[in-house]
mmCIF file of C-alpha atoms in Angstrom:
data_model
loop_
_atom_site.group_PDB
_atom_site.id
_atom_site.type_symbol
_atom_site.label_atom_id
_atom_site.label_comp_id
_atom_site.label_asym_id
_atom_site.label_seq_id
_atom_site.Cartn_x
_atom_site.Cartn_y
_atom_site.Cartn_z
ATOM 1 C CA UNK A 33 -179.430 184.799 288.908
ATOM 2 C CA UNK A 34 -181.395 182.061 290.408
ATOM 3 C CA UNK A 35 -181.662 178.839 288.322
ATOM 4 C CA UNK A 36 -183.937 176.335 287.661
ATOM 5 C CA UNK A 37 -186.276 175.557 290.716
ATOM 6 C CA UNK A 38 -188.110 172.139 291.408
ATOM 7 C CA UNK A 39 -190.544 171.160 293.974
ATOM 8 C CA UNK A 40 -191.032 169.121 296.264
ATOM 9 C CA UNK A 41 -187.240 167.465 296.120
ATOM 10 C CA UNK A 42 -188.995 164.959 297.657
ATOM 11 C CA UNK A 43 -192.537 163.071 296.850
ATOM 12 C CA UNK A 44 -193.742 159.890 298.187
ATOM 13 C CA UNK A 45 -196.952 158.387 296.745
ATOM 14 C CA UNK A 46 -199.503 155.699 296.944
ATOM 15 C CA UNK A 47 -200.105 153.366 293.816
ATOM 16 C CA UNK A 48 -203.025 154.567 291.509
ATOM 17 C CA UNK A 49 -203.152 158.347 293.462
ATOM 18 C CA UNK A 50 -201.933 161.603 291.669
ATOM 19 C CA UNK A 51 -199.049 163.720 291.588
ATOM 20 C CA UNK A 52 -197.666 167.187 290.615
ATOM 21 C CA UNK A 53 -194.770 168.138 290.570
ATOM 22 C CA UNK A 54 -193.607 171.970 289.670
ATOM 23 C CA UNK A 55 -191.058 173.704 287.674
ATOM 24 C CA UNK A 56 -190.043 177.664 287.738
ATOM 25 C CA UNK A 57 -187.303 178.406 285.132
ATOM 26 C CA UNK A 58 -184.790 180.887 284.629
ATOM 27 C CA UNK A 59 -185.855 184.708 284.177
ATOM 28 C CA UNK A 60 -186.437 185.107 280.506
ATOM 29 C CA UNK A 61 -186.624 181.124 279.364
ATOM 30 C CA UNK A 62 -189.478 180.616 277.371
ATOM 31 C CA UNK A 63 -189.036 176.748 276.932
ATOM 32 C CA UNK A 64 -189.678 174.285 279.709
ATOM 33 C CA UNK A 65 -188.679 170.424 278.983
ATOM 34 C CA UNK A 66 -189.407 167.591 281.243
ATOM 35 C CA UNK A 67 -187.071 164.555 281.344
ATOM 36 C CA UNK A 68 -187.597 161.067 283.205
ATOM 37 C CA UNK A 69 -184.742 159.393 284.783
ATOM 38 C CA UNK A 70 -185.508 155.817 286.074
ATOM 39 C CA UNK A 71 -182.888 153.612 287.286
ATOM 40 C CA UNK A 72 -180.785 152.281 284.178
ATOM 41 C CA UNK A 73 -182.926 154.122 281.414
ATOM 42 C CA UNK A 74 -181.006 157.087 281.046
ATOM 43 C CA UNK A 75 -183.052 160.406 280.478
ATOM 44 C CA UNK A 76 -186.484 160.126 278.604
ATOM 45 C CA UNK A 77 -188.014 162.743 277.328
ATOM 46 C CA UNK A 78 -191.831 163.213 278.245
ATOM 47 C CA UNK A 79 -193.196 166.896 277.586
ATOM 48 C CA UNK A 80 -191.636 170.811 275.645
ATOM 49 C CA UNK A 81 -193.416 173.731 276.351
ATOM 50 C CA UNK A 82 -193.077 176.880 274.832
ATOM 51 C CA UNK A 83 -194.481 180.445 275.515
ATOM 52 C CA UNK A 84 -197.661 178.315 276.996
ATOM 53 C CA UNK A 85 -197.707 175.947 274.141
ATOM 54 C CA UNK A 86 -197.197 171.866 274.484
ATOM 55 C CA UNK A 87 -194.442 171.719 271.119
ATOM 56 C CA UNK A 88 -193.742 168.019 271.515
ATOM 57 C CA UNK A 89 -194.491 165.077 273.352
ATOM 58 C CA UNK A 90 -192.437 161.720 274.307
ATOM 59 C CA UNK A 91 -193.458 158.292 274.368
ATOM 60 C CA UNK A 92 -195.510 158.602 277.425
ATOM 61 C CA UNK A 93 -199.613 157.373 278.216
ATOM 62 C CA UNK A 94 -201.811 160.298 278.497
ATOM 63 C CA UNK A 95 -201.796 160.118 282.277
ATOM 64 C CA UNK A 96 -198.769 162.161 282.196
ATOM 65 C CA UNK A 97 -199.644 165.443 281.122
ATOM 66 C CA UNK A 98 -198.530 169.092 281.836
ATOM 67 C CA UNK A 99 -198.997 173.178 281.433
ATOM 68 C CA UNK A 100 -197.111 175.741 281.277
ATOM 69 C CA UNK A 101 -198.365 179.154 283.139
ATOM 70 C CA UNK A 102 -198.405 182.598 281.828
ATOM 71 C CA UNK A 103 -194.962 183.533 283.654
ATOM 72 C CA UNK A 104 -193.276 180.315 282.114
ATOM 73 C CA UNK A 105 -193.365 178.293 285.039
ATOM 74 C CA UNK A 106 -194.617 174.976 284.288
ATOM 75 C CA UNK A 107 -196.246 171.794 285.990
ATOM 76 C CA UNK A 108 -196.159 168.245 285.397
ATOM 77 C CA UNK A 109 -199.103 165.921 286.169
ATOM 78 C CA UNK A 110 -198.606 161.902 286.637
ATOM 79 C CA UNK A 111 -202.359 160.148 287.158
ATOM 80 C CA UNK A 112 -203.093 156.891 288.336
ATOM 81 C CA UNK A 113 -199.572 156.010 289.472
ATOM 82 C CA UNK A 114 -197.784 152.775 288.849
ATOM 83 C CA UNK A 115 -194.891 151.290 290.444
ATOM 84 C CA UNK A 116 -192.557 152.340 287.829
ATOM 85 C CA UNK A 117 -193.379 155.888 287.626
ATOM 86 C CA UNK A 118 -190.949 155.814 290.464
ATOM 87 C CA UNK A 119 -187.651 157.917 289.033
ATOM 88 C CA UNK A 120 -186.167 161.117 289.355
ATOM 89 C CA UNK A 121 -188.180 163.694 286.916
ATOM 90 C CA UNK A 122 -185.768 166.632 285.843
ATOM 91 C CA UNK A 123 -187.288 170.067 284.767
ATOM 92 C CA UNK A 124 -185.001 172.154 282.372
ATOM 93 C CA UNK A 125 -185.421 175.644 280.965
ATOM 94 C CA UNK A 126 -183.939 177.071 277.744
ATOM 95 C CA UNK A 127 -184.010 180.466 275.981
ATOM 96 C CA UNK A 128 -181.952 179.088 272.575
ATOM 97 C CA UNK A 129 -179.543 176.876 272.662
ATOM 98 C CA UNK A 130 -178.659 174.895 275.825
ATOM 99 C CA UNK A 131 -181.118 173.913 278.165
ATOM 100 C CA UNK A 132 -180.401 174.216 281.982
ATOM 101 C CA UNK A 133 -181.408 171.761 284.478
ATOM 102 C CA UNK A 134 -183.325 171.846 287.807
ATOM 103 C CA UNK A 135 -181.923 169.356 291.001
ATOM 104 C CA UNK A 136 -184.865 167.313 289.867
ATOM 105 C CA UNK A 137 -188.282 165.830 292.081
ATOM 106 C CA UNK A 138 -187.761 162.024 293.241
ATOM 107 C CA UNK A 139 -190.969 160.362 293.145
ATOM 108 C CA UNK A 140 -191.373 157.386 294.867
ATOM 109 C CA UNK A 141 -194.176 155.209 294.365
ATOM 110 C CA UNK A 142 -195.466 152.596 296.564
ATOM 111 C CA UNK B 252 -185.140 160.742 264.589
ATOM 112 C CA UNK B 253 -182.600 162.045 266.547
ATOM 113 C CA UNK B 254 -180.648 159.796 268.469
ATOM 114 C CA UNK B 255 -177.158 159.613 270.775
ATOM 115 C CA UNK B 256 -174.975 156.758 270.707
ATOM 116 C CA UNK B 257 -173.064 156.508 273.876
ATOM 117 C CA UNK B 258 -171.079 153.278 273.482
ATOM 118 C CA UNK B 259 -169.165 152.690 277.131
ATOM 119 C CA UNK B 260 -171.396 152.207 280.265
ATOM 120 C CA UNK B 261 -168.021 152.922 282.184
ATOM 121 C CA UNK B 262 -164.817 154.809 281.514
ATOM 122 C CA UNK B 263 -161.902 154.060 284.390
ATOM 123 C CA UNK B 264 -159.130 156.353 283.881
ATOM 124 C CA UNK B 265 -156.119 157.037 286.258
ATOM 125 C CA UNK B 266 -155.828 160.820 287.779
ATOM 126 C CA UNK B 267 -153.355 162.912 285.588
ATOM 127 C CA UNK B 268 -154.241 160.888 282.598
ATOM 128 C CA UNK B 269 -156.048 162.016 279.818
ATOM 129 C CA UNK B 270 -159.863 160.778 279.737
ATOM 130 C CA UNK B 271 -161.700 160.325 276.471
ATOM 131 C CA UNK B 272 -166.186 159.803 276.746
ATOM 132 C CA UNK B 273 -167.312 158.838 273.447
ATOM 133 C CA UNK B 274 -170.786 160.452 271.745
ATOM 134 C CA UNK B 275 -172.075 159.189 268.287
ATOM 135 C CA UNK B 276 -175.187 160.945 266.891
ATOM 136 C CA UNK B 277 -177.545 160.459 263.982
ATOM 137 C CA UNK B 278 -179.983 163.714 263.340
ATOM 138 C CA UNK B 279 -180.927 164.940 259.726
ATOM 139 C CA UNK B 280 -179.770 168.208 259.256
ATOM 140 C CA UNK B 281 -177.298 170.109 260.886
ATOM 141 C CA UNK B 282 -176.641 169.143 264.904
ATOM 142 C CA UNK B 283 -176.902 171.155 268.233
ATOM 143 C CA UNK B 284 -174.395 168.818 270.145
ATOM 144 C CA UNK B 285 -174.121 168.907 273.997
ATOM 145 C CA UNK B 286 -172.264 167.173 277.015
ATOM 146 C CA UNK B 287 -174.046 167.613 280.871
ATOM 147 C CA UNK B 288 -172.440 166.098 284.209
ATOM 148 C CA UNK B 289 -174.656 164.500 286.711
ATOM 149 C CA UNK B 290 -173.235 163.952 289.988
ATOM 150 C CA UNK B 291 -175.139 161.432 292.589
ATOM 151 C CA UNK B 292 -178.950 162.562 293.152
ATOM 152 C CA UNK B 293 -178.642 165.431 291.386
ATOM 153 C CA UNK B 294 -179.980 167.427 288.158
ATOM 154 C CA UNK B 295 -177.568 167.949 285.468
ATOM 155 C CA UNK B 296 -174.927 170.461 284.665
ATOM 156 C CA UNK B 297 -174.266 171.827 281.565
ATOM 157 C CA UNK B 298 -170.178 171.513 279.993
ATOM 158 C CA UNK B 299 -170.228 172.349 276.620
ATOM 159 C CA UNK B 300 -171.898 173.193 273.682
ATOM 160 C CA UNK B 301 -171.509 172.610 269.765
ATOM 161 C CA UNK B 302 -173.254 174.831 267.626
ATOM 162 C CA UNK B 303 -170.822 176.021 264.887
ATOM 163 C CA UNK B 304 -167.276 176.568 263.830
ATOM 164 C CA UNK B 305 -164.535 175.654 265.346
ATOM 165 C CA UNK B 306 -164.504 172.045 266.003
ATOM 166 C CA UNK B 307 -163.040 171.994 268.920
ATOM 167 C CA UNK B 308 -164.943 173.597 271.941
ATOM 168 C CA UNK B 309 -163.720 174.387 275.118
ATOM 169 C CA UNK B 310 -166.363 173.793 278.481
ATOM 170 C CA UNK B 311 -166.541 174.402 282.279
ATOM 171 C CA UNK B 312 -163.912 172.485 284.275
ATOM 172 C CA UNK B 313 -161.246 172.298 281.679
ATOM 173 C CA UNK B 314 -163.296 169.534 279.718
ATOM 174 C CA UNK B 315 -163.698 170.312 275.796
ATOM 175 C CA UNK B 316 -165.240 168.545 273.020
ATOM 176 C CA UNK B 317 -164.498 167.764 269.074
ATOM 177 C CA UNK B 318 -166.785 167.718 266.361
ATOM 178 C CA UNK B 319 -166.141 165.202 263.270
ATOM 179 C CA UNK B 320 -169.181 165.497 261.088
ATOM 180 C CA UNK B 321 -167.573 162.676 258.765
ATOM 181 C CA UNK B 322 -167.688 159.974 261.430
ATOM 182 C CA UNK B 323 -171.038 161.878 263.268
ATOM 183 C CA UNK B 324 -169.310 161.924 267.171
ATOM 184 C CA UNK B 325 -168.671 164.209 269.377
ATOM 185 C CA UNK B 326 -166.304 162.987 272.188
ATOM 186 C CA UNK B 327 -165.622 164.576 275.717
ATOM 187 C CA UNK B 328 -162.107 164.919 276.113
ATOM 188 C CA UNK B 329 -159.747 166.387 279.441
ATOM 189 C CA UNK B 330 -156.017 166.356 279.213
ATOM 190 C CA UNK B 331 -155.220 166.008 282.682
ATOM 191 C CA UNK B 332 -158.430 163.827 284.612
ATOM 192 C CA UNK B 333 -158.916 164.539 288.482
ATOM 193 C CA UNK B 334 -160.199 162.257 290.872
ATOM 194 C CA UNK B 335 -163.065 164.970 291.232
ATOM 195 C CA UNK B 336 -164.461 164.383 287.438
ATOM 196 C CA UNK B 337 -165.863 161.415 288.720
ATOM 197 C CA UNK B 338 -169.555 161.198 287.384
ATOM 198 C CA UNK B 339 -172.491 160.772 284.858
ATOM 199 C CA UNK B 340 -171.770 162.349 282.111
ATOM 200 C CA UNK B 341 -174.689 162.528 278.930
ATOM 201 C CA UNK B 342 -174.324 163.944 275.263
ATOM 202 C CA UNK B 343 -177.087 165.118 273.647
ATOM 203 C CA UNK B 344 -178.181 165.992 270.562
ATOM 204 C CA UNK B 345 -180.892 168.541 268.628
ATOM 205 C CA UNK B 346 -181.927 168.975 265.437
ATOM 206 C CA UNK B 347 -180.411 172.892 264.175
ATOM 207 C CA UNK B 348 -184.588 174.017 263.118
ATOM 208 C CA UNK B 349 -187.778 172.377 264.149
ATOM 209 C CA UNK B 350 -189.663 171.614 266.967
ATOM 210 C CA UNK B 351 -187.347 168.657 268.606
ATOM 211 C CA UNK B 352 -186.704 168.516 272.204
ATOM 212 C CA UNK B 353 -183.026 167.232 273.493
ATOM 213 C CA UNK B 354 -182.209 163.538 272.921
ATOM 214 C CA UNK B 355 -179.665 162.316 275.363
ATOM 215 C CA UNK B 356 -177.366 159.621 275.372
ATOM 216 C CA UNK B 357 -177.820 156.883 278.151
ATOM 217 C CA UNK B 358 -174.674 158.276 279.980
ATOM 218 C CA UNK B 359 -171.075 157.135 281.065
ATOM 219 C CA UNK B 360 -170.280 156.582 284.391
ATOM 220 C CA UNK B 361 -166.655 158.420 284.698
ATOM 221 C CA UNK B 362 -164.242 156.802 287.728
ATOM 222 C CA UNK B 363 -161.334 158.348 287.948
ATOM 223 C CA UNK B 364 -158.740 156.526 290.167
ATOM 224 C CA UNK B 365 -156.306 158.270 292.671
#
């Protein structure tokens, strides 16, 4: 069974531009969370979907915003990029319970 | 509010020793508890869950967990540590009903010596 799946791994990006980054989750997971990990912060919490619904929200601006797709797959938008948007951004699916993580998208900002 | 308390930024333990990571949570109601391992650049793995019952829950690896709702932790325990182990490791904590995401702890770095 294939598990979570992020793209790019990779994502390089100029200051004030755009980015997306993508999420598929595992067959059958209705839920979709999106975590930021910057250097030293630990994981934040910044979006839940569920079955195509936004259920809760972090303490994020509005330039970070999301969707999740008919098939569950979801994707994560970051506008006008700042410096410290730079971090690793971790997808992770769930059914009930535990949720199961993706190897994550490192956006780097410059 | 949900929150995870995770009080050491490091844990050194010798290999063949027991290791102990400690997890303190506040939540209202009843708790969904977790631990995940994160090893260099990557996502994170689950261990171990808490959801009910027995206290003490057995994970991936050999690692298990007990629950003490009287002090509120949660603490990641392996009898025997390997020089392997050595990582990130996060609790994390839901509420039992509602609409509340995960709320991890800001990790332990794990070394475990040879």
């Amino acid at each position: 069974e294939a598990g979570v799946t992020q793209s790019p791994t990779h994502l390089i990006k100029t200051r004030g531009q755009q980015a997306t980054l993508r999420c598929s989750p595992i067959s059958g997971h209705t839920s979709v969370y999106w975590y930021q990990q910057a250097l030293g912060l630990g994981l934040q919490f910044l979006l839940w979907y569920d079955e195509g619904e936004e259920r809760n929200r972090g303490n994020f601006p509005p330039r970070f915003s999301g969707r999740q797709f008919p098939n569950y797959s979801s994707e994560l938008n970051v506008n006008a990029l700042e410096l410290e948007d730079s971090a690793l951004y971790l997808c992770a699916s769930s059914l009930v319970t535990e949720a199961f993580f993706g190897q994550g998208t490192r956006l780097t900002v410059v | 509010a949900q929150s995870v308390a995770q009080p050491e930024d490091q844990v050194n333990v010798a290999e063949g020793n027991p290791l102990t990571v400690k997890c303190t949570y506040s939540v209202s109601g009843n708790p969904y508890l977790f631990w995940y391992v994160q090893y260099p650049n990557r996502g994170l793995q689950f261990l171990l869950k808490y959801i009910t019952g027995d206290n003490l829950v057995k994970g991936s690896y050999g690692f298990e967990a007990e629950f003490n709702k009287s002090q509120t932790s949660f603490h990641l325990k392996k009898p025997s540590a390997l020089v392997s182990d050595s990582a990130l490791y996060f609790c994390a904590v839901r509420r039992y009903s509602g609409n509340t995401p995960l709320v991890f702890g800001k990790g332990t770095r794990l070394s475990v010596i040879a």
